[in-house]
Amino acid sequence: MDHIKKVIDKFPERDRKRVKATLRKLYLGEVSTLDIKKLKGREDIFRIRIGNIRVIYQQKGSVIVILTIGRRNDTTYN
């Protein structure tokens, strides 16, 4: 989780607040307003779109693991 915190801290304040609010909604189960899609070829890995920022996470049952957070580019999903 330290890696994820470092990534979030590098964002400008406005983006940092948006990412933190989105992660809070995800962990509380308030996902109806989030732009979530399952990644192709994977049953348990999803992405959340926050403007040009992507949150890639894995969900196994009720356990949510944030894999990466970053701006959208050519290598985001690799």
XYZ file of C-alpha atoms in Angstrom:
78
model
C 0.000 0.000 0.000
C 2.994 2.323 0.452
C 3.553 2.320 -3.323
C -0.049 3.353 -3.954
C 0.207 6.152 -1.381
C 3.354 7.485 -3.059
C 1.646 7.476 -6.457
C -1.391 9.319 -5.094
C 0.817 11.891 -3.353
C 2.468 12.774 -6.708
C -0.842 13.917 -8.202
C -1.925 17.564 -7.991
C -4.269 18.300 -5.072
C -7.418 18.304 -7.233
C -6.664 14.868 -8.726
C -5.574 13.511 -5.342
C -8.946 14.418 -3.837
C -10.823 12.794 -6.742
C -8.788 9.558 -6.464
C -9.213 9.364 -2.683
C -12.970 9.971 -2.962
C -13.237 7.239 -5.606
C -11.254 4.748 -3.519
C -13.447 5.548 -0.514
C -16.578 4.806 -2.575
C -15.046 1.565 -3.849
C -14.217 0.306 -0.353
C -17.636 1.322 0.987
C -19.373 -0.492 -1.880
C -20.904 2.656 -3.382
C -19.950 1.675 -6.937
C -23.109 2.730 -8.795
C -21.636 6.146 -9.663
C -18.167 4.847 -10.612
C -17.033 4.129 -14.186
C -15.930 0.495 -13.679
C -15.191 -2.060 -16.379
C -13.818 -5.585 -16.250
C -10.539 -5.993 -18.133
C -10.667 -8.352 -21.113
C -9.402 -11.837 -20.463
C -9.511 -11.467 -16.685
C -12.366 -12.438 -14.404
C -11.218 -10.611 -11.269
C -9.384 -7.479 -12.492
C -11.224 -4.210 -13.100
C -10.444 -0.595 -13.926
C -12.009 2.600 -12.682
C -11.812 5.655 -14.909
C -11.387 9.041 -13.213
C -10.889 11.421 -16.140
C -7.496 10.426 -17.559
C -6.514 8.570 -14.373
C -6.996 4.811 -14.154
C -7.246 2.693 -11.012
C -6.604 -0.989 -11.712
C -7.782 -3.296 -8.960
C -8.423 -6.950 -8.255
C -11.479 -8.192 -6.429
C -11.717 -11.661 -4.937
C -14.978 -11.950 -3.065
C -15.079 -9.031 -0.664
C -11.298 -8.430 -0.781
C -10.188 -5.485 -2.942
C -6.512 -5.051 -3.833
C -5.366 -1.904 -5.646
C -2.818 -3.011 -8.255
C -1.880 0.344 -9.753
C -2.972 3.937 -10.195
C -1.756 6.130 -13.022
C -2.553 8.439 -15.869
C -3.884 6.808 -19.041
C -1.136 6.082 -21.598
C -0.031 3.362 -24.022
C 1.239 1.088 -21.237
C -1.586 1.501 -18.713
C -3.095 -1.954 -19.184
C 0.116 -3.939 -19.808
